Coordinates of C-alpha atoms in Angstrom, one line a residue:
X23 CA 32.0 12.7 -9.0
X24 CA 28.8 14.7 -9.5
X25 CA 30.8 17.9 -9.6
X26 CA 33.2 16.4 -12.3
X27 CA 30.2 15.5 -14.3
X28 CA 28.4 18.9 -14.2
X29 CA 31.6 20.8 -15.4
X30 CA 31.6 18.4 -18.1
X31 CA 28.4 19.0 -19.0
X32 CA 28.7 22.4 -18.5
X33 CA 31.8 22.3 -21.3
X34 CA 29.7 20.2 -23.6
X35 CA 26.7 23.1 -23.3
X36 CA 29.5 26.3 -24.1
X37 CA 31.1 24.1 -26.7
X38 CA 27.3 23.6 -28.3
X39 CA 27.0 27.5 -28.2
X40 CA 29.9 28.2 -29.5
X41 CA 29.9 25.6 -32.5
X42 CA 26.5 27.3 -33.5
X43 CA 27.9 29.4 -36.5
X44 CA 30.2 26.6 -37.5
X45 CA 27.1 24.6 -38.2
X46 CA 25.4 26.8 -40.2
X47 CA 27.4 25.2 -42.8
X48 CA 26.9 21.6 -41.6
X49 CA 29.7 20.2 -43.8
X50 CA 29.2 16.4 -43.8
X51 CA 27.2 14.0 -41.4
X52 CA 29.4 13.5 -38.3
X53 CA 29.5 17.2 -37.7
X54 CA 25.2 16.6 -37.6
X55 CA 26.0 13.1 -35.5
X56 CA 28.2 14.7 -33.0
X57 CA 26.0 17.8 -32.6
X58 CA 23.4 15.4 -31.7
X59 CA 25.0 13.4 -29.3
X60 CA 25.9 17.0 -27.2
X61 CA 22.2 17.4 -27.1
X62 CA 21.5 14.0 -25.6
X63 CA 24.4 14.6 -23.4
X64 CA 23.6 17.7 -22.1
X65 CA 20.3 17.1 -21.2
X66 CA 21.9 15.2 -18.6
X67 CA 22.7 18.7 -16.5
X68 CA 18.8 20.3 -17.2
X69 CA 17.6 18.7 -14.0
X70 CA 18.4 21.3 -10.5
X71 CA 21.1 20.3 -8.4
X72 CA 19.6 22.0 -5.4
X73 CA 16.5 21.3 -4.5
X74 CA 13.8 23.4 -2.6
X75 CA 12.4 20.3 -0.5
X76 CA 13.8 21.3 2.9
X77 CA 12.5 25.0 2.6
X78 CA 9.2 24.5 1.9
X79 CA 9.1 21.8 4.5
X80 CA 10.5 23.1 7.1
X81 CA 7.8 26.2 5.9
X82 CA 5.2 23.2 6.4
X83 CA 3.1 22.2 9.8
X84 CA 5.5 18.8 9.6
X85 CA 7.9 20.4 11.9
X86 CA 7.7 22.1 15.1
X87 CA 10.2 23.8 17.8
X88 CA 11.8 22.0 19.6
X89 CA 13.3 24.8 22.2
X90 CA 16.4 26.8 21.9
X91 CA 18.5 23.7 24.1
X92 CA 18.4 22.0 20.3
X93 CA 21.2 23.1 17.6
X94 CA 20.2 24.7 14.7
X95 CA 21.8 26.8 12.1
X96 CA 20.3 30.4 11.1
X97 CA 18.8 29.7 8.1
X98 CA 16.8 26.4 9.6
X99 CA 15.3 29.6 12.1
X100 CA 14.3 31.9 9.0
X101 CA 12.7 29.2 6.8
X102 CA 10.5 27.8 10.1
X103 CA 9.7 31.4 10.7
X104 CA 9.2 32.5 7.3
X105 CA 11.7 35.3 8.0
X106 CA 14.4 36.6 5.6
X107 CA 16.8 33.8 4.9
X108 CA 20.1 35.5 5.8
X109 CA 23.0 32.8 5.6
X110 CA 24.1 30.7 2.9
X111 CA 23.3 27.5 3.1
X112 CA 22.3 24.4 0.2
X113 CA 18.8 25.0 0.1
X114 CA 19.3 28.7 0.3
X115 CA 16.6 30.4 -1.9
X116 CA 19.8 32.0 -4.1
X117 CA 21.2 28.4 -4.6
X118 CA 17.8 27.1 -5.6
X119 CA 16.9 30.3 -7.8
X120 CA 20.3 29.2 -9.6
X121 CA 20.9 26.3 -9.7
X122 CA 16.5 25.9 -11.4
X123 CA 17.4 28.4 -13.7
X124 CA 20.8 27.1 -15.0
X125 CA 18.6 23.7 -15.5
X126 CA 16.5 25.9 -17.6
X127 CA 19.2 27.6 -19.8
X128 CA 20.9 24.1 -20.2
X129 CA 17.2 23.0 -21.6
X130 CA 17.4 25.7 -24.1
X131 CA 20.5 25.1 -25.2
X132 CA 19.6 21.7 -26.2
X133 CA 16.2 23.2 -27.7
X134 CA 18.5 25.7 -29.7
X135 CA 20.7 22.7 -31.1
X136 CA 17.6 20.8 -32.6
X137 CA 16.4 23.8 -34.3
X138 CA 19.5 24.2 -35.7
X139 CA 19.6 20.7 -37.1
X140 CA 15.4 21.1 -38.1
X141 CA 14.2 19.2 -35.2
X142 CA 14.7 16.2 -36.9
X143 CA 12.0 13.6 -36.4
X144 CA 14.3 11.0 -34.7
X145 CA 15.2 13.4 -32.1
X146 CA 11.5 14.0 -30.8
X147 CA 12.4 12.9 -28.0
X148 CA 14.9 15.2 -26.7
X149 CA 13.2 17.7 -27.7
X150 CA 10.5 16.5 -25.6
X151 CA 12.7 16.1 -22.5
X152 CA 14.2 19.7 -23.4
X153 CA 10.6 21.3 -23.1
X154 CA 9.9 19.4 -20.0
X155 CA 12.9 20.3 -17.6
X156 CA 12.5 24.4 -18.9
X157 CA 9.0 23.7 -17.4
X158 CA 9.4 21.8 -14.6
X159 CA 12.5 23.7 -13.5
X160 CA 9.8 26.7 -13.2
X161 CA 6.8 25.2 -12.6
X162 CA 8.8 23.7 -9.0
X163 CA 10.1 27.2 -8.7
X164 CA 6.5 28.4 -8.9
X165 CA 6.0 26.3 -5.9
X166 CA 8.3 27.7 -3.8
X167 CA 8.5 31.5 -4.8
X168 CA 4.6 32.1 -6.2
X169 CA 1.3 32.3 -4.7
X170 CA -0.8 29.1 -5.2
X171 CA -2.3 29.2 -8.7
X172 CA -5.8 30.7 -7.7
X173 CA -7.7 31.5 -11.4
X174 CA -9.7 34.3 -9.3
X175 CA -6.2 36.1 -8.6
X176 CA -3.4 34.1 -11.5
X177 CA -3.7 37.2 -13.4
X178 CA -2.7 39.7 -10.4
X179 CA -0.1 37.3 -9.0
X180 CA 3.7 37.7 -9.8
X181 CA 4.9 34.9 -12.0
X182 CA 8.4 34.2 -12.6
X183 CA 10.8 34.5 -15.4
X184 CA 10.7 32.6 -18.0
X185 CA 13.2 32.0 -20.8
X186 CA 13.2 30.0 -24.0
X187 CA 16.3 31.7 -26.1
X188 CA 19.9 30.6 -24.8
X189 CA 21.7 34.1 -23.7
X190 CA 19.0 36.2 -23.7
X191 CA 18.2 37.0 -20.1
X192 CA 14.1 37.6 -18.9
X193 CA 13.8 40.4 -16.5
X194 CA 9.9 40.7 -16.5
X195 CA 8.5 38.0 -14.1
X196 CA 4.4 38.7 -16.0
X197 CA 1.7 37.2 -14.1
X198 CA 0.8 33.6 -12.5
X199 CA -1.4 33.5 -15.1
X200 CA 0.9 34.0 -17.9
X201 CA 3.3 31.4 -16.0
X202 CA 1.3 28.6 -16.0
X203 CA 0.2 29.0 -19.7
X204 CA 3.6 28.9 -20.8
X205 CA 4.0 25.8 -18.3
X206 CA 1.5 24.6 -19.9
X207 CA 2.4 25.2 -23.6
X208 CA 6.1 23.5 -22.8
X209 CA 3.9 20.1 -21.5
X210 CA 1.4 20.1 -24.2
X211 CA 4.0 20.3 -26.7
X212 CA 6.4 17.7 -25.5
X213 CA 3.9 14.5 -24.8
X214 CA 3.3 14.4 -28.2
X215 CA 7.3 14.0 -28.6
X216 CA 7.7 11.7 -26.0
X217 CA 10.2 8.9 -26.9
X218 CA 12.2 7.2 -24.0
X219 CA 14.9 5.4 -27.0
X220 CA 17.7 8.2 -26.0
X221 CA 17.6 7.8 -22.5
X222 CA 20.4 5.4 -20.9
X223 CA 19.3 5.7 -17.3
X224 CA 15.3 6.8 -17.9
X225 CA 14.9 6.8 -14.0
X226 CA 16.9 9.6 -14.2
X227 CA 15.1 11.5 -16.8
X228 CA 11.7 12.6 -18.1
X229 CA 10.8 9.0 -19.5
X230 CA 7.2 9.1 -20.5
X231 CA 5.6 7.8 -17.6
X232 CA 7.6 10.5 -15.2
X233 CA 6.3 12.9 -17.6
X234 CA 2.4 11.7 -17.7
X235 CA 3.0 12.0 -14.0
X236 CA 4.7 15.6 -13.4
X237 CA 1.7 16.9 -16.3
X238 CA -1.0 15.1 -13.6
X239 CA 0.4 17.3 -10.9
X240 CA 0.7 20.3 -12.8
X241 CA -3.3 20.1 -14.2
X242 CA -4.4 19.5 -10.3
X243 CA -2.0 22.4 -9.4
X244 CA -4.3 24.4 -12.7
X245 CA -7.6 22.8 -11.5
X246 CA -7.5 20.8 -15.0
X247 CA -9.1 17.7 -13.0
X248 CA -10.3 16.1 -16.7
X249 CA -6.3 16.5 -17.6
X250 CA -5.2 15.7 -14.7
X251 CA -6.9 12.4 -14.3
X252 CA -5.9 11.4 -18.2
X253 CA -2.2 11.9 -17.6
X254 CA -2.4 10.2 -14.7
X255 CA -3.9 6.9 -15.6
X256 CA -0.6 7.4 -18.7
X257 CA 1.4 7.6 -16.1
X258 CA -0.1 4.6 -13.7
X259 CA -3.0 2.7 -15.6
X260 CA -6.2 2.2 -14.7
X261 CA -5.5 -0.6 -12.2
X262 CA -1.6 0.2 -11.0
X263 CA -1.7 -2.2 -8.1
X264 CA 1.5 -3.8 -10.2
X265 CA 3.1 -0.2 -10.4
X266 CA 3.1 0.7 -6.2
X267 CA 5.6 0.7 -4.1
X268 CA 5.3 -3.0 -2.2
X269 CA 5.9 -1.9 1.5
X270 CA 5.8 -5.3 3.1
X271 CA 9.1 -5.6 1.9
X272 CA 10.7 -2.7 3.8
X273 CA 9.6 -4.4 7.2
X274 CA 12.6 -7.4 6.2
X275 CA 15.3 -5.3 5.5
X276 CA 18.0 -4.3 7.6
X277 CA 17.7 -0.9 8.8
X278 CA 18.0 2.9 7.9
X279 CA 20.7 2.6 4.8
X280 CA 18.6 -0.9 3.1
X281 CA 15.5 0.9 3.4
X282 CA 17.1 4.2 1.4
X283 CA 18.7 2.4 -1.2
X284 CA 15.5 0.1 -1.7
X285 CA 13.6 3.0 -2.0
X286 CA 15.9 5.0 -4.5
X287 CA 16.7 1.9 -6.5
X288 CA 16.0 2.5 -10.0
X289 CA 14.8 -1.1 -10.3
X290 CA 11.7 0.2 -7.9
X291 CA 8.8 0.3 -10.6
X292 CA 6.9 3.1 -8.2
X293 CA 9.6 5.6 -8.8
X294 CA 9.0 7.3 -12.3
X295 CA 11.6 9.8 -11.6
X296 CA 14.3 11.0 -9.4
X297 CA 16.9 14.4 -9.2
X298 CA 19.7 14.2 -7.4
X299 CA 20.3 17.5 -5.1
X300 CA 23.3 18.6 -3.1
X301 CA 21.1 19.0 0.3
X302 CA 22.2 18.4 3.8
X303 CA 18.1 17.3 4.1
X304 CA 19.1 13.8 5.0
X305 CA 21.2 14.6 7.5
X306 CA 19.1 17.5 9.2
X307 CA 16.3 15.0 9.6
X308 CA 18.4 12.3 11.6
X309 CA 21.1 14.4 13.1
X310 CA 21.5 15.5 16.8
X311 CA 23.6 18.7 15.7
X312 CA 20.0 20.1 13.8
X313 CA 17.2 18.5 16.2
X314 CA 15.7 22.1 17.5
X315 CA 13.4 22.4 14.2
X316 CA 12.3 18.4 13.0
X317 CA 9.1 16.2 12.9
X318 CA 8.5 15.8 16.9
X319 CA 6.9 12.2 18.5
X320 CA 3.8 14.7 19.1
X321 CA 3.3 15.4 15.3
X322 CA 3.7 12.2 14.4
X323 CA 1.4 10.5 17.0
X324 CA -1.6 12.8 16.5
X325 CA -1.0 13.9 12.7
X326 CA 0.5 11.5 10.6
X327 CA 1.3 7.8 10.7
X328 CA 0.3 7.1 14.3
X329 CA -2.2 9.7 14.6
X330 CA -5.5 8.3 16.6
X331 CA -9.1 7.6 14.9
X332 CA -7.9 6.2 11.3
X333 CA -9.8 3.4 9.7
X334 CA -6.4 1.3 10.0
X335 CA -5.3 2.0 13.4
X336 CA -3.4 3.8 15.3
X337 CA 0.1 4.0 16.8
X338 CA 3.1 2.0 16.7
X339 CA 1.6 -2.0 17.1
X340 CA -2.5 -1.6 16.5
X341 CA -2.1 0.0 12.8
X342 CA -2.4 -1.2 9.6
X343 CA 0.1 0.9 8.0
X344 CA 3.5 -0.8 7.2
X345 CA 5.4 2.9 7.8
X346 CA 3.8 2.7 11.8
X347 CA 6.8 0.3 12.2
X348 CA 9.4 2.0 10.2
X349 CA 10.0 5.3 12.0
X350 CA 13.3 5.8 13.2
X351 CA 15.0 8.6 15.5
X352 CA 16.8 9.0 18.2
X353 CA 14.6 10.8 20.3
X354 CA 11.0 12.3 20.4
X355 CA 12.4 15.1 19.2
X356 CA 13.2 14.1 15.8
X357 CA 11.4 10.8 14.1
X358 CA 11.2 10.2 10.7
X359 CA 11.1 7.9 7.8
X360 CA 14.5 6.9 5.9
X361 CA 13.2 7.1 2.6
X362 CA 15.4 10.9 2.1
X363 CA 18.7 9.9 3.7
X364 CA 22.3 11.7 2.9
X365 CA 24.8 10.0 0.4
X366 CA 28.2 11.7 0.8
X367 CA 30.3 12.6 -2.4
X368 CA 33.7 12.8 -1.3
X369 CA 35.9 15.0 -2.9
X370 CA 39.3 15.3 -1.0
X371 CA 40.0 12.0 0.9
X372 CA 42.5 13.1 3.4
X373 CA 40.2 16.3 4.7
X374 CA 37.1 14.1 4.5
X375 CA 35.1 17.0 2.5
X376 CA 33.0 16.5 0.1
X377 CA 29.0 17.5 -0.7
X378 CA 26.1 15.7 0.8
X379 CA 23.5 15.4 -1.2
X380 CA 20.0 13.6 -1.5
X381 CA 17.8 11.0 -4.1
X382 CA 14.2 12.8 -4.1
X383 CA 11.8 10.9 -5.8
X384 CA 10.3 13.3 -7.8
X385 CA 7.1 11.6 -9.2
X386 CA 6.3 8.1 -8.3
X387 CA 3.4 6.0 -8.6
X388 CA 1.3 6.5 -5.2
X389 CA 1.5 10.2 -5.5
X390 CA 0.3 10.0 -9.0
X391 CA -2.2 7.6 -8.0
X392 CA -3.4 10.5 -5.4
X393 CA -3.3 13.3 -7.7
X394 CA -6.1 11.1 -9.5
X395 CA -8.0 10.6 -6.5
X396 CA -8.3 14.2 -5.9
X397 CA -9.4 15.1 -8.8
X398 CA -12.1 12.8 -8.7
X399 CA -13.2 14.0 -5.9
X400 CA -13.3 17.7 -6.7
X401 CA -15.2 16.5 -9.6
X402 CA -17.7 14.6 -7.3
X403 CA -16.6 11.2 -9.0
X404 CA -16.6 9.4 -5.5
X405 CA -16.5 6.1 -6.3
X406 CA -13.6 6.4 -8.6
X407 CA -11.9 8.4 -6.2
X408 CA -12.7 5.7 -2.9
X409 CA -11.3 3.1 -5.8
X410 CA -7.9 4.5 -6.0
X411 CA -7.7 5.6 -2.3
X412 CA -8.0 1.5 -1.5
X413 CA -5.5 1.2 -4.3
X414 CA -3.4 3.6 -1.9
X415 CA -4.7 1.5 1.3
X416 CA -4.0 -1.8 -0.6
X417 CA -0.2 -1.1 -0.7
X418 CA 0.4 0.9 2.2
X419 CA -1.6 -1.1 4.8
X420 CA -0.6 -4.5 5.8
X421 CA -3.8 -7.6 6.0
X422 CA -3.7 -7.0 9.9
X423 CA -1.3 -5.4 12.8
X424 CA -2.3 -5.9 16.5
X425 CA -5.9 -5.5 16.5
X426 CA -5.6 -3.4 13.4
X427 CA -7.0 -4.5 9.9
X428 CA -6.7 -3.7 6.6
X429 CA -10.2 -1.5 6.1
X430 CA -12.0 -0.8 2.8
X431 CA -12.8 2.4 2.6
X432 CA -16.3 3.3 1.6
X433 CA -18.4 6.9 2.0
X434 CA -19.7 5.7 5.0
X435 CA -16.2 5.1 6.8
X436 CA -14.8 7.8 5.5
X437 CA -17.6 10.4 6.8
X438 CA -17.1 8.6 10.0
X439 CA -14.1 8.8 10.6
X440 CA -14.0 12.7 10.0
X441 CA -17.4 13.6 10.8
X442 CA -16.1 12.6 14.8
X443 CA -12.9 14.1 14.9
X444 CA -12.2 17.6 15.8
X445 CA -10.6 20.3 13.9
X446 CA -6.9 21.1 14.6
X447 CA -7.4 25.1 15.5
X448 CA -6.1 27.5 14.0
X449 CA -3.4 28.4 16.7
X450 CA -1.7 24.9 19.1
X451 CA -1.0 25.3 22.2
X452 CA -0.8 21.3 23.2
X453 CA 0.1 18.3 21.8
X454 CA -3.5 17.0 22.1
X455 CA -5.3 19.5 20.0
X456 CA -3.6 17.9 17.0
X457 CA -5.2 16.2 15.2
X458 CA -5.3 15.1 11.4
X459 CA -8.4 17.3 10.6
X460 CA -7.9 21.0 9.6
X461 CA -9.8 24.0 8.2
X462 CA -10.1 24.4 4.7
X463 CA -10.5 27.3 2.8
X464 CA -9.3 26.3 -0.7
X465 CA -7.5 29.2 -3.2
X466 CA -10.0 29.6 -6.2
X467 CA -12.3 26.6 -6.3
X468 CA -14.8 24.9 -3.8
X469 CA -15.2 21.9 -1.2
X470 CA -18.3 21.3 0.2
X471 CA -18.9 20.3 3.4
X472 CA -20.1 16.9 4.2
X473 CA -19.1 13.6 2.0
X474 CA -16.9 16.1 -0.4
X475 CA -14.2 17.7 2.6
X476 CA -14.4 14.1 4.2
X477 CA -12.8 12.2 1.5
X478 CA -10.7 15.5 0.6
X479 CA -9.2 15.9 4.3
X480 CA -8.6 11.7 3.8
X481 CA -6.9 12.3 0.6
X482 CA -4.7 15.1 2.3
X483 CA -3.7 12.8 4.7
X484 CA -2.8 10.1 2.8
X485 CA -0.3 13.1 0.5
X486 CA 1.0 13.8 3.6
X487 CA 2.4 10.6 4.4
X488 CA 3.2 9.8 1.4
X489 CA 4.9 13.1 0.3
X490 CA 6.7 13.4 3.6
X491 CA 10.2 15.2 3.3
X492 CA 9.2 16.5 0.1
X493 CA 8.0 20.2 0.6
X494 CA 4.5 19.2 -1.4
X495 CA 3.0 19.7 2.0
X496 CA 3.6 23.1 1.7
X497 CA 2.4 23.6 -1.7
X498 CA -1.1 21.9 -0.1
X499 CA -1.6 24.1 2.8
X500 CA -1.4 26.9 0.1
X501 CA -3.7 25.4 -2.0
X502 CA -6.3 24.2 0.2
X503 CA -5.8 27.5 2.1
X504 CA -5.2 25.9 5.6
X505 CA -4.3 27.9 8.5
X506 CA -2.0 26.3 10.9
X507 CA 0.6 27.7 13.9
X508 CA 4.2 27.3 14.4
X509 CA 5.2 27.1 17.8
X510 CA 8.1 29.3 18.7
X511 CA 10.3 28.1 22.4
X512 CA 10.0 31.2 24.9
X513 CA 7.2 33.1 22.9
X514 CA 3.8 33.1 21.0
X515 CA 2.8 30.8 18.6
X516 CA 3.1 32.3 14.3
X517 CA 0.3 32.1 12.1
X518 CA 0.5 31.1 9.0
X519 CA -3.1 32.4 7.5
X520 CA -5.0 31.4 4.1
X521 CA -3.7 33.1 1.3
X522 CA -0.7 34.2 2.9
X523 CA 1.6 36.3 1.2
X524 CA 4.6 34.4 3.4
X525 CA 3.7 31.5 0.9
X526 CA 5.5 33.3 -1.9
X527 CA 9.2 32.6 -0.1
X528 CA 10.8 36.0 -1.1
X529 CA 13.6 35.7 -4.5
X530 CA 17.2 35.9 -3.6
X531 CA 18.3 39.6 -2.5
X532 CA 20.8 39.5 -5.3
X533 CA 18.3 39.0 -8.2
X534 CA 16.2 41.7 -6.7
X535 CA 19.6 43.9 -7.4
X536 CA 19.8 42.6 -10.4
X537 CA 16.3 44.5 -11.2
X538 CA 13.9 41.2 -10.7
X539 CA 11.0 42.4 -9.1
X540 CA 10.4 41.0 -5.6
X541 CA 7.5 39.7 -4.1
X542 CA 4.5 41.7 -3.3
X543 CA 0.8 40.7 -2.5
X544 CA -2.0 42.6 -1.4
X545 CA 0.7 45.2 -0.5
X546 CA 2.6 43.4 1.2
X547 CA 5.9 42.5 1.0
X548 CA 7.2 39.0 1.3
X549 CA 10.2 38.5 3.5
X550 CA 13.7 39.2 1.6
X551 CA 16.5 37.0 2.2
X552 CA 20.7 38.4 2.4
X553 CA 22.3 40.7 0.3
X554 CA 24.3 39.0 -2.2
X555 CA 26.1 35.8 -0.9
X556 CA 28.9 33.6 -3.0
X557 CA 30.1 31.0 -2.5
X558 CA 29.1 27.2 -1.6
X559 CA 30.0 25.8 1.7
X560 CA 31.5 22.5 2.0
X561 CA 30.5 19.8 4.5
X562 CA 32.9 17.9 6.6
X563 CA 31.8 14.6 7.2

């Protein structure tokens, strides 16, 4: 069905170029009302429909390998390796580079349409939404493909390119610097648009809080902390106890497919907004034919939910945390959490074919909610930031578990808690030098040791869990500058070093052709994936 709906789309956006000439003229009013219900309807395809999650995590230190008697497909080897991606695949590099920027020219389509009609007041916001997908279409692109916005280095960095005319195409990528200003300009001038009366399913869409939330994360991304705490208290309040995700719930329900759906439902306040992506991410995470490169027992015991010394427990029964008891997998090899699971569109019946693809919540509350505790604390505002952290805690961590209780965190338990755990070292060799602890060595701003990296390495943590599946890992170990080792089965471990120029995930082979510039840092090159690949592969069930 999705596929039907995109080539509509796709027909609305050609007929809305095509019409542009005829309304010049703009002979009566239904020639203005129909123009303006295209916009509204195209808007609908200006969100990707690939999505650059399962890149960037499998780029991430949640995964690990597993040994070469576990399946795998070629391009699951590259993006764990951070080698040239040379098969095509959904979350291919080419299929996210196109399917972000299509999102983008569909955005200024619809941007070209209201200035043809004025930009009428009653159509703020569309316009609004228009200006938010170009930028967040980029701005996520940025994520995967750029360096981590460093305002020491933004103006050496390669940016990417960044249109704002329908059919005229942007070959000079500019700087990191120049990107996020424009990023910027888009937000700035859309909240003051926003206007959530056009949108049918706002879930779905850049409704005001999603947006509040997606300009938080871009501000942290810019080290705005002042703007990033503003947007995100638009997004969540001051107090958004009422706005988090209630996971006491998820412990009644009755397995994987409840817990998905409950946490995709668009009745879930927490969830400001979610993207549909064709992504075999779901089933990767679950199946037994893709188990040699997943979230091992050993991560998840020593780094994330169960990991030991954590003011609310540890492990499976004595822990706090509602998620210790919804992990699911069939083996050590591969746990995880079913809140990214596959829904199947089928699109011939008797074959069984069809596409997988996956919900992401894109912005919801808790992350927000995070993103404002950060800030605080890179702005030394420690009580404000230990008072949304036990928001965090409040929701996430049941009144007791086994001989686990609900803690309040204070300074004092924080520092604690990290000030007697050791680091994770640079290279792993064992399972037990895991730990959730790591070197920082932040991109273009300072942590100080002490009270300030304590609650920052907490705050990590809690992204982590919460942004599991969701390649935003990634995006932190670039930021924060944290080294950390891949494992490789039958050899040496990789390094993955602060300020890596690996981090900037090479552009597609066939844009480079096309006379994009690729990737180069410091020299170096990043990693190039295939020469020019077509085509989309289709799943069988």
């Amino acid at each position: 069905m999705k596929n039907y709906i995109g080539l509509f789309i796709i027909a609305l956006s050609l007929g809305l170029t095509s019409c542009n000439d005829y309304l010049d003229t703009l002979p009566d009013d239904r020639t203005e009302l129909d123009m303006e219900n295209k916009i509204a309807q195209i808007l609908v395809s200006a969100y990707p429909d690939n999505s650059a999650d399962y890149m960037m995590e499998l780029s991430s230190d949640n995964v690990q390998d597993n040994g070469a008697q576990f399946k795998c497909e070629e391009y699951q080897t590259s993006m764990y390796r951070w080698e040239p991606i040379l098969t095509i695949s959904w979350e291919s590099a080419q299929w996210v580079w196109r399917s972000h920027y299509s999102a983008v020219a569909v955005a200024n389509e619809a941007l070209a349409g209201l200035e043809k009609l004025g930009n009428p007041a009653h159509l703020n916001g569309c316009r609004a939404e228009a200006l938010l997908c170009r930028a967040f279409a980029i701005f996520r692109m940025s994520n995967a493909f750029c360096m981590a916005y460093d305002p020491q280095k933004a103006g050496s960095y390669q940016g990417l390119p960044y249109p704002t005319e329908p059919g005229v195409p942007v070959e000079e990528r500019g700087t990191l610097q120049q990107l996020y200003e424009k990023i910027d300009a888009d937000i700035e001038e859309a909240l003051p648009l926003l206007d959530d009366g056009h949108l049918v399913t706002p879930k779905y869409h850049f409704n005001s809080k999603a947006a509040y939330a997606f300009a938080a994360r871009f501000n942290l991304y810019y080290h705005k902390y002042d703007k990033a705490i503003k947007y995100a208290t638009l997004a969540i309040g001051e107090n958004p106890t009422g706005v988090l995700r209630d996971y006491a719930k998820y412990l009644t329900l009755a397995g994987v497919d409840d817990i998905n759906n409950a946490y995709v439902d668009q009745a879930e306040p927490a969830n400001l907004l979610m993207v549909t992506a064709n992504s075999i991410l779901g089933r990767a995470q679950s199946s037994s034919s893709w188990r040699r490169y997943a979230c091992h027992y050993d991560i998840w015991s020593k780094e994330l939910v169960w990991a030991p010394g954590m003011p609310w427990g540890s492990g499976s029964t004595n822990n706090a945390l509602y998620l210790s008891s919804m992990l699911y997998g069939g083996a050590n090899e591969s746990v995880y959490l079913p809140t990214m699971m596959e829904f199947f569109a089928v699109t011939d019946k008797i074959a069984d074919t069809g596409t997988p693809y996956i919900v992401d919540v894109m912005f919801k509350t808790d992350e927000t909610l995070l993103v404002r505790a950060e800030a605080y604390i890179l702005q030394k505002q420690y009580a404000k930031a230990l008072q949304d952290m036990n928001y965090w805690v409040g929701n996430h961590c049941a009144p007791a578990r086994g001989k686990a209780v609900r803690p309040v965190l204070t300074e004092e338990l924080v520092n604690s808690t990290f000030d007697r755990m050791e680091y994770t070292p640079d290279t792993v060799f064992t399972a037990n030098q895991r730990t959730v602890k790591k070197h920082l060595k932040p991109q273009g701003f300072t942590v100080e040791s002490g009270t300030q990296e304590n609650l920052i390495q907490m705050v990590l943590h809690m992204r982590r869990i919460e942004t599991w599946q969701q390649g935003l890992r990634f995006q932190d170990l670039k930021r924060y500058g944290i080294v950390f080792s891949h494992n490789i089965s039958g050899s040496d471990p990789i390094i993955f070093k602060d300020g890596d120029p690996r981090g900037a995930i090479q552009i597609p082979q066939d844009v480079i052709k096309a006379g994009i510039a690729p990737n180069v840092y410091d020299g170096v090159t990043s990693p190039q994936t295939a020469d020019d690949l077509s085509g989309r592969e289709v799943l069988r069930r």
